[in-house]
Coordinates of C-alpha atoms in Angstrom, one line a residue:
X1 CA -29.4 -13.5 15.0
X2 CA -28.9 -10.7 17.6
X3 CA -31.7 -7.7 16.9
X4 CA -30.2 -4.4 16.5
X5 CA -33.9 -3.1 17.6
X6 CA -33.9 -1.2 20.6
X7 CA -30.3 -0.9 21.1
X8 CA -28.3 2.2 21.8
X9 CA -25.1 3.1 19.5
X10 CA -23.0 6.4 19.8
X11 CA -20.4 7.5 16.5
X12 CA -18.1 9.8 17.7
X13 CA -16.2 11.6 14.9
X14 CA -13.1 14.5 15.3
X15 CA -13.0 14.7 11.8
X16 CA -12.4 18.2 11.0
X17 CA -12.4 18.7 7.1
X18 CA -14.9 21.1 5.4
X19 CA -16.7 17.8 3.8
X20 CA -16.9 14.8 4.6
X21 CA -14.4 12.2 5.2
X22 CA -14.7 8.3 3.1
X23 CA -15.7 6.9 7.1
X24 CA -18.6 9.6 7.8
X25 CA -20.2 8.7 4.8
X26 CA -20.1 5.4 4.9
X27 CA -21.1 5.8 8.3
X28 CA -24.5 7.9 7.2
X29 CA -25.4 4.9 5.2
X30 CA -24.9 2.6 8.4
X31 CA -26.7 5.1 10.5
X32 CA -29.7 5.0 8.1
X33 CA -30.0 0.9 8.6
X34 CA -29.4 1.4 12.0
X35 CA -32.6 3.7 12.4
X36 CA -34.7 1.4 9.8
X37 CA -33.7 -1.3 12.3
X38 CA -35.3 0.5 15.0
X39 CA -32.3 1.0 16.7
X40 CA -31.4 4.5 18.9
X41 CA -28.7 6.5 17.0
X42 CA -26.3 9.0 18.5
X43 CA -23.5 10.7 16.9
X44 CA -20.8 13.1 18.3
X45 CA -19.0 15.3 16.3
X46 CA -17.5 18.9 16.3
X47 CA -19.3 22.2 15.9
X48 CA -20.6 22.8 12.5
X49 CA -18.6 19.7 11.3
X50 CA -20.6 18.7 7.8
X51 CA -21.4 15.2 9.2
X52 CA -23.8 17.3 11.4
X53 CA -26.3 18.1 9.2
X54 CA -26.7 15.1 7.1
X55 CA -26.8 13.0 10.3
X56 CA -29.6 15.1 11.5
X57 CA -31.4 14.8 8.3
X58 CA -31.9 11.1 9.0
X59 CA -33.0 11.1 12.3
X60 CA -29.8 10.8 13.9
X61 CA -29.6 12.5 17.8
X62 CA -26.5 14.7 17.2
X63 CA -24.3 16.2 20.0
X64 CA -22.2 19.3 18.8
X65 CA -19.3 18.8 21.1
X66 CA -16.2 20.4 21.4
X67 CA -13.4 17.7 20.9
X68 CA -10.4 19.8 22.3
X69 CA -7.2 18.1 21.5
X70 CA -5.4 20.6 23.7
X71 CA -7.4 19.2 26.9
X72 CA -8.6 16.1 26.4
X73 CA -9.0 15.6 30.0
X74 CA -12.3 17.8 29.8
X75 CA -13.3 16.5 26.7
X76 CA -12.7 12.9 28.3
X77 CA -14.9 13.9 31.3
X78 CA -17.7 15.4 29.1
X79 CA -17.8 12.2 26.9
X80 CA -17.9 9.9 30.2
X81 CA -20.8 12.1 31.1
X82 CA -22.6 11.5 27.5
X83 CA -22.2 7.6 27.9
X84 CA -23.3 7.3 31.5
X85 CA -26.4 9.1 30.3
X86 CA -27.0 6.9 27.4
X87 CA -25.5 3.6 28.0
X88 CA -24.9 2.9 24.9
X89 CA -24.1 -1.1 23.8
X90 CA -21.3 0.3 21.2
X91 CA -19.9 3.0 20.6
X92 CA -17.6 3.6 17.1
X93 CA -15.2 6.4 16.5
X94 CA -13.2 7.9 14.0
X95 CA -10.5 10.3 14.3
X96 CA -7.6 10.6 17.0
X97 CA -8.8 12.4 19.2
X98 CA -12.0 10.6 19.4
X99 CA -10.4 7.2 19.2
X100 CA -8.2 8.0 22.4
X101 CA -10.3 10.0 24.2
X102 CA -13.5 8.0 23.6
X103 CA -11.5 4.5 24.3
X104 CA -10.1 6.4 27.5
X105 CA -13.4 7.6 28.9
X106 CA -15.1 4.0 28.5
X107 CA -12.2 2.0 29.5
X108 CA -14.0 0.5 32.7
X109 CA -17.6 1.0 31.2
X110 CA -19.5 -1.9 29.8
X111 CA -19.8 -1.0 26.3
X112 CA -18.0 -2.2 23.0
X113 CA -15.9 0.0 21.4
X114 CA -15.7 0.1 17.5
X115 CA -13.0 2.5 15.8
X116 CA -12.6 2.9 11.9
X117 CA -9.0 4.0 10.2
X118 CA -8.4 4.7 6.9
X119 CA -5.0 3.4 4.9
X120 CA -4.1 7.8 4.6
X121 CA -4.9 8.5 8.3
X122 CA -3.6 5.6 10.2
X123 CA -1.0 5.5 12.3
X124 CA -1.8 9.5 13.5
X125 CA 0.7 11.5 12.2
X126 CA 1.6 14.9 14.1
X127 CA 3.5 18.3 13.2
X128 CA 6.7 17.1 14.0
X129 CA 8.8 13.9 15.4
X130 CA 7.7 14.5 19.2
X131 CA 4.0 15.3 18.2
X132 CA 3.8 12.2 16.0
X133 CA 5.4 9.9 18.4
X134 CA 3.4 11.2 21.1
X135 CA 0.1 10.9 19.0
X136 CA 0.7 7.1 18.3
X137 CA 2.0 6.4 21.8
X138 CA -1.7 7.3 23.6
X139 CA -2.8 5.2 20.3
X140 CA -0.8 2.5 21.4
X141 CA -2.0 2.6 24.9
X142 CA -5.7 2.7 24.5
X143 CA -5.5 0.3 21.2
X144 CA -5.7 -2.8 23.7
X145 CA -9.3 -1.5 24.7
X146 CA -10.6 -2.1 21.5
X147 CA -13.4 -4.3 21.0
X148 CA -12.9 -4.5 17.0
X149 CA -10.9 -2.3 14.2
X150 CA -12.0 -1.8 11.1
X151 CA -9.3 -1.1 8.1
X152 CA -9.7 -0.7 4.6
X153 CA -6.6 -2.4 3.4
X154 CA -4.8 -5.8 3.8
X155 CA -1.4 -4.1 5.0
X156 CA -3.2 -2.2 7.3
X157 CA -4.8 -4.9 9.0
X158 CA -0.8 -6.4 9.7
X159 CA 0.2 -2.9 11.2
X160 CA -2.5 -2.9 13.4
X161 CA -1.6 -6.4 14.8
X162 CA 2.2 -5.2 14.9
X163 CA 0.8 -2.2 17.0
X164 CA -0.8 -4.6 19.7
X165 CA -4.1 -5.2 18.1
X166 CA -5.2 -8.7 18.4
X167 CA -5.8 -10.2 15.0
X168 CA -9.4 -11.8 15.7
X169 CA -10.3 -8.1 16.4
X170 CA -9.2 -6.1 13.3
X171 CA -12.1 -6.1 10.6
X172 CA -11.7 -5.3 7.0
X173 CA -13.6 -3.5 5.2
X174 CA -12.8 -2.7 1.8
X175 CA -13.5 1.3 0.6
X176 CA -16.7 1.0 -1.5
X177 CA -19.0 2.9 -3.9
X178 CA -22.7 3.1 -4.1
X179 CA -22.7 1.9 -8.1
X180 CA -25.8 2.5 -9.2
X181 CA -25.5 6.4 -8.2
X182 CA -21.9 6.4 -10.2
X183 CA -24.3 4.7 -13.2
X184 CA -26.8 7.4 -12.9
X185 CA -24.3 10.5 -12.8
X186 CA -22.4 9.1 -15.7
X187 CA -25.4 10.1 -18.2
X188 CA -24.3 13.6 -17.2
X189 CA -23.2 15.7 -20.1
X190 CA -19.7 17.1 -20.0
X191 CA -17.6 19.5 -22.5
X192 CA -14.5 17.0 -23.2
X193 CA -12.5 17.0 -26.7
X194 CA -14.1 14.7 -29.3
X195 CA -13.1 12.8 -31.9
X196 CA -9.7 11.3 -29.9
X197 CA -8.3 9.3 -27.8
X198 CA -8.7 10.3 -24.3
X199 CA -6.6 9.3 -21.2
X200 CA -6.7 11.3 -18.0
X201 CA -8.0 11.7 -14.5
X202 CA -11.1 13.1 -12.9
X203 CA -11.6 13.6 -9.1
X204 CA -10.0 16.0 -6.6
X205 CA -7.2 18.1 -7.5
X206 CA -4.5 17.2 -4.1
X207 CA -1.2 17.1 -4.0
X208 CA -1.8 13.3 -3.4
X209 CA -3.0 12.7 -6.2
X210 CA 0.2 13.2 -8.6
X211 CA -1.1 14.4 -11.0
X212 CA 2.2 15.8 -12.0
X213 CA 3.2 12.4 -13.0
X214 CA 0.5 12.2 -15.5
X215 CA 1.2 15.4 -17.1
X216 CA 4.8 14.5 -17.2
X217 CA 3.6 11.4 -19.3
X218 CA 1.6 13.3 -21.7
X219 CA 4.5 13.8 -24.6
X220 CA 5.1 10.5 -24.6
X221 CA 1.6 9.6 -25.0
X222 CA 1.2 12.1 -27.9
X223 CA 4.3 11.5 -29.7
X224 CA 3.0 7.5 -30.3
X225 CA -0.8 8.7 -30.2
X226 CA -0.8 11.6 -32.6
X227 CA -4.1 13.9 -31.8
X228 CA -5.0 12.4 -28.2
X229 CA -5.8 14.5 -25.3
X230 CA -4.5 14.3 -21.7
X231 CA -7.2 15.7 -19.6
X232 CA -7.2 16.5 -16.0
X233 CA -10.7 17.4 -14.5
X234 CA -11.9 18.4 -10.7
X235 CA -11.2 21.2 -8.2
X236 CA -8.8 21.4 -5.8
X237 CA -5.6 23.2 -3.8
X238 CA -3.4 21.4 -6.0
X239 CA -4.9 23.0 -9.8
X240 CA -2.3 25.9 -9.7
X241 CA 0.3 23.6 -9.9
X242 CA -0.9 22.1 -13.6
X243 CA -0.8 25.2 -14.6
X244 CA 2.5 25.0 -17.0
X245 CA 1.1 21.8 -18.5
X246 CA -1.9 23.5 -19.2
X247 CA -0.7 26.5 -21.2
X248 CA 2.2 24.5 -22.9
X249 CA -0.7 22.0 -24.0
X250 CA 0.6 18.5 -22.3
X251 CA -2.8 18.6 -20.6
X252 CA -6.2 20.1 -21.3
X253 CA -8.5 21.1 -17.6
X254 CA -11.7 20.4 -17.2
X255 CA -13.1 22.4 -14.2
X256 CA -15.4 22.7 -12.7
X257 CA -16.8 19.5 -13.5
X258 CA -20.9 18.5 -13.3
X259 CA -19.8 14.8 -12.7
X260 CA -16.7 13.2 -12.4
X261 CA -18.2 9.5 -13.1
X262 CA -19.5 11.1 -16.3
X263 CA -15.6 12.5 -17.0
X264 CA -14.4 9.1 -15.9
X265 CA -17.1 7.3 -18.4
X266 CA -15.7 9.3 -21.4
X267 CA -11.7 8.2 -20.7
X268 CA -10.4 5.7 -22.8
X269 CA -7.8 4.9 -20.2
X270 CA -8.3 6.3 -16.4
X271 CA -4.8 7.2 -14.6
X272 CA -4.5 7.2 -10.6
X273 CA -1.1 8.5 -10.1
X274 CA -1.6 8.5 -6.6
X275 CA 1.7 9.7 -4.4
X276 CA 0.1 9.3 -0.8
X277 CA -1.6 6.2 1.0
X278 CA -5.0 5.5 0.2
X279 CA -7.8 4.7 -2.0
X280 CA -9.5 7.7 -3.8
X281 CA -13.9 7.1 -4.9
X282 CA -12.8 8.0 -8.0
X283 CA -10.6 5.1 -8.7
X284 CA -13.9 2.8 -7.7
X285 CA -15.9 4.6 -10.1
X286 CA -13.8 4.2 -13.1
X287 CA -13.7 0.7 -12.0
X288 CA -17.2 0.5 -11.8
X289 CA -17.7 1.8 -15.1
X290 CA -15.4 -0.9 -16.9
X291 CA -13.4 1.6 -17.5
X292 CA -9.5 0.5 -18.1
X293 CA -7.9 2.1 -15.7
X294 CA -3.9 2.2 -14.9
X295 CA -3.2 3.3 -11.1
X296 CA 0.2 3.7 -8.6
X297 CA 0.7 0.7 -5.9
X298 CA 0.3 3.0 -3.0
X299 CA -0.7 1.5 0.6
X300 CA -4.5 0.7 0.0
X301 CA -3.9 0.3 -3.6
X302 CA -1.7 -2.5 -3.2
X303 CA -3.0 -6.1 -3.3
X304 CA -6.3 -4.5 -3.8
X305 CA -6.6 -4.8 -7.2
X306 CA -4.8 -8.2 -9.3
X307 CA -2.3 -6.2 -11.6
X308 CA -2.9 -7.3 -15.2
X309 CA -6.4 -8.5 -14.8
X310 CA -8.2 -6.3 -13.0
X311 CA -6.2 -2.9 -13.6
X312 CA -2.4 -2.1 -14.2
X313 CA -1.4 -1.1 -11.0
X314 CA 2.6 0.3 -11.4
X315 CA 5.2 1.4 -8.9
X316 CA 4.9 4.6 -7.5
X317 CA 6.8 7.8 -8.6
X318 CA 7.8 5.4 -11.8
X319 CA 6.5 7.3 -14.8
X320 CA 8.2 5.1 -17.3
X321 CA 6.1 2.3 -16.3
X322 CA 3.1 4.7 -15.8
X323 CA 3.1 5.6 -19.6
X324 CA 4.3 2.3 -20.4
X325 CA 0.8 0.8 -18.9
X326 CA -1.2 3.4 -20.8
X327 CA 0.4 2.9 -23.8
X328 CA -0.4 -0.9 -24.0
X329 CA -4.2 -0.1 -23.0
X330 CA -4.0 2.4 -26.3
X331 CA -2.5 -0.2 -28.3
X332 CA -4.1 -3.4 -27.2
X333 CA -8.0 -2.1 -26.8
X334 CA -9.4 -5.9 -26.8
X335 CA -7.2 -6.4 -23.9
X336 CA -8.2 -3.0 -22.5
X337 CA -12.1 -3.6 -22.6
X338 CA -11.3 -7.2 -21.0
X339 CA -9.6 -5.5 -18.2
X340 CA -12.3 -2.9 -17.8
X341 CA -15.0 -5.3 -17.6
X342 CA -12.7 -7.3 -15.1
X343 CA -12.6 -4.1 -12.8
X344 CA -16.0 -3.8 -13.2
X345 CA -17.1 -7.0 -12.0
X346 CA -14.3 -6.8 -8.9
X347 CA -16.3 -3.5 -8.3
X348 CA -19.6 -5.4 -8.0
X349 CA -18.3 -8.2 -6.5
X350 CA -15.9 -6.7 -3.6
X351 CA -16.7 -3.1 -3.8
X352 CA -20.3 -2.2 -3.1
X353 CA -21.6 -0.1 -0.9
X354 CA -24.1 -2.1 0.4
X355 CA -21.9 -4.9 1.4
X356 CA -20.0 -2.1 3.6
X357 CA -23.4 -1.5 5.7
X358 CA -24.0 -5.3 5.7
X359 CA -20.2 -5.9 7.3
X360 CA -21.2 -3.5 9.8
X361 CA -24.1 -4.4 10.8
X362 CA -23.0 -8.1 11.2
X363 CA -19.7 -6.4 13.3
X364 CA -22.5 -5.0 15.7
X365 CA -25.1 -7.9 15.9
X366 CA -21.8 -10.0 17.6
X367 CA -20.9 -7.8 19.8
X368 CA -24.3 -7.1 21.4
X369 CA -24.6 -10.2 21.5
X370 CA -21.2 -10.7 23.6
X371 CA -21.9 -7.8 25.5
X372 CA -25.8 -9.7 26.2

């Protein structure tokens, strides 16, 4: 087995939310092995980005830079310069600018190149038609100097082939949860209604989300489950638009919320109606919990979870088959706790963090070795 001791690796992020994104933390966790491993850690990002500081917590050498998407040829030559100085053996990015521009200033250096994409974020989208074609054109053209890919979902994996990425180097790796943290936080006490059934959602308040799908479900609910409670819980840009459920009672708000695996852990039945691509942590930690949980067959979603075993994963934008799934975990609760545990054990079994950090660490033990 290759030794990751002694070996230089470079992440280079563009990621420019105000927290951070699902790769940058599964990425600190990596970083962490990486330095117990007594390998040399190096991480670019942008100024202030929040990666920054918990990167430098754990020993990580971090390089403010400024990744300029309106001149990459200067962020190009300034991330040549950072490689030369370092040689690293791999580098990994995240992000498009720092996929195309990182995979653009190695292209005739002697290092493997490692990017990450998410189910939401990949192919790049732009502003507009020209931007967006543009943006997955330069993808396009730099995607063939890829060393390996790594995807979180099945489907994704086949667009990446169809975009020119050769199948023996697209990784998966399935999004993940640290379980026994979501354990720990769900003995947090929270203020929900007692004495009722309780179905509802707990996690970010987006617009992809949907959560207007489950308030538009919650008569229905009520009218066969006299006395249960819808409940919505979390923060977000997305909380002014519940506001008509809330004050004509379809759905009681919880915010702000101490813990939203200890919401999650209080739902008889969790609902994901997710609208957009991907796979929100909150969906893991209800599964995680053994929670029965009833969630839209968005990409990511999809093929993830086995419908009727594991979850009961519906068509998107249907709400007639999102209340009918909920209905028939309220009715049926032997069936729903058998479903919950199922979920539970796909969360140990396919879902854990530290099988994330493993899978990467494998991913860079082979290609030191090929680049040995």
């Amino acid at each position: 087995m290759t030794s990751l001791s002694g070996i230089t690796l470079v992440f280079v992020t563009s990621h420019a939310g105000r927290t951070l994104g699902r790769i940058e933390r599964r990425w600190l966790r990596v970083m962490e092995t990486l330095l117990a491993h007594g390998a040399h850690v190096h991480l670019v990002c942008a100024l202030r980005a929040p990666v920054e500081g918990e990167a430098r917590a754990r020993g990580v050498t971090v390089a403010p830079y400024r990744l300029d998407r309106f001149n990459l040829v200067r962020t190009r030559s300034r991330l040549r310069k950072y490689l030369l100085r370092y040689r690293p053996a791999i580098v990994h990015t995240t992000g498009y600018e720092a996929d195309v521009v990182t995979r653009w200033a190695a292209s005739d250096l002697p290092v493997a190149i490692v990017s990450s994409a998410t189910c939401s974020s990949w192919p790049p989208r732009g502003t507009g038609v020209f931007d967006t074609w543009i943006r997955q054109r330069l993808d396009r053209d730099t995607l063939p100097r890829l060393d390996a890919f790594v995807v979180d979902a099945p489907e994704m994996a086949e667009r990446a082939v169809a975009a020119g990425v050769p199948r023996d180097r697209v990784v998966l790796d399935p999004p993940s949860v640290r379980i026994a943290r979501v354990l720990e936080e769900a003995d947090v006490d929270v203020e929900l209604p007692d004495g009722c059934p309780l179905v509802g959602y707990a996690g970010a308040l987006s617009r992809s989300r949907g959560l207007m799908a489950l308030a538009a479900i919650a008569p229905r609910i009520k009218a066969q489950h006299p006395g249960a409670c819808v409940v919505v819980a979390g923060e977000g840009l997305a909380r002014h638009t519940l506001h008509a459920a809330v004050r004509d009672g379809r759905i009681d708000l919880v915010a702000p919320v101490p813990s939203v695996p200890a919401v999650l852990a209080r739902l008889d039945v969790c609902v994901f109606p997710l609208a957009e691509p991907g796979v929100p942590t909150p969906l893991l930690e209800a599964l995680a919990l053994g929670r029965p949980t009833v969630v839209t067959a968005v990409p990511g979603v999809a093929g993830l979870l086995d419908d009727g075993v594991e979850a009961l994963v519906v068509p998107t934008r249907d709400t007639d088959a999102l209340a009918d799934a909920v209905l028939r975990l309220l009715a049926d609760p032997a069936f729903a706790s058998a479903a919950g545990e199922r979920g539970r054990l796909a969360a140990i079994d396919r879902f854990q963090a530290a099988d994330s950090v493993e899978r990467h660490l494998a991913l860079y033990r082979r290609l030191a070795a090929g680049r040995a």
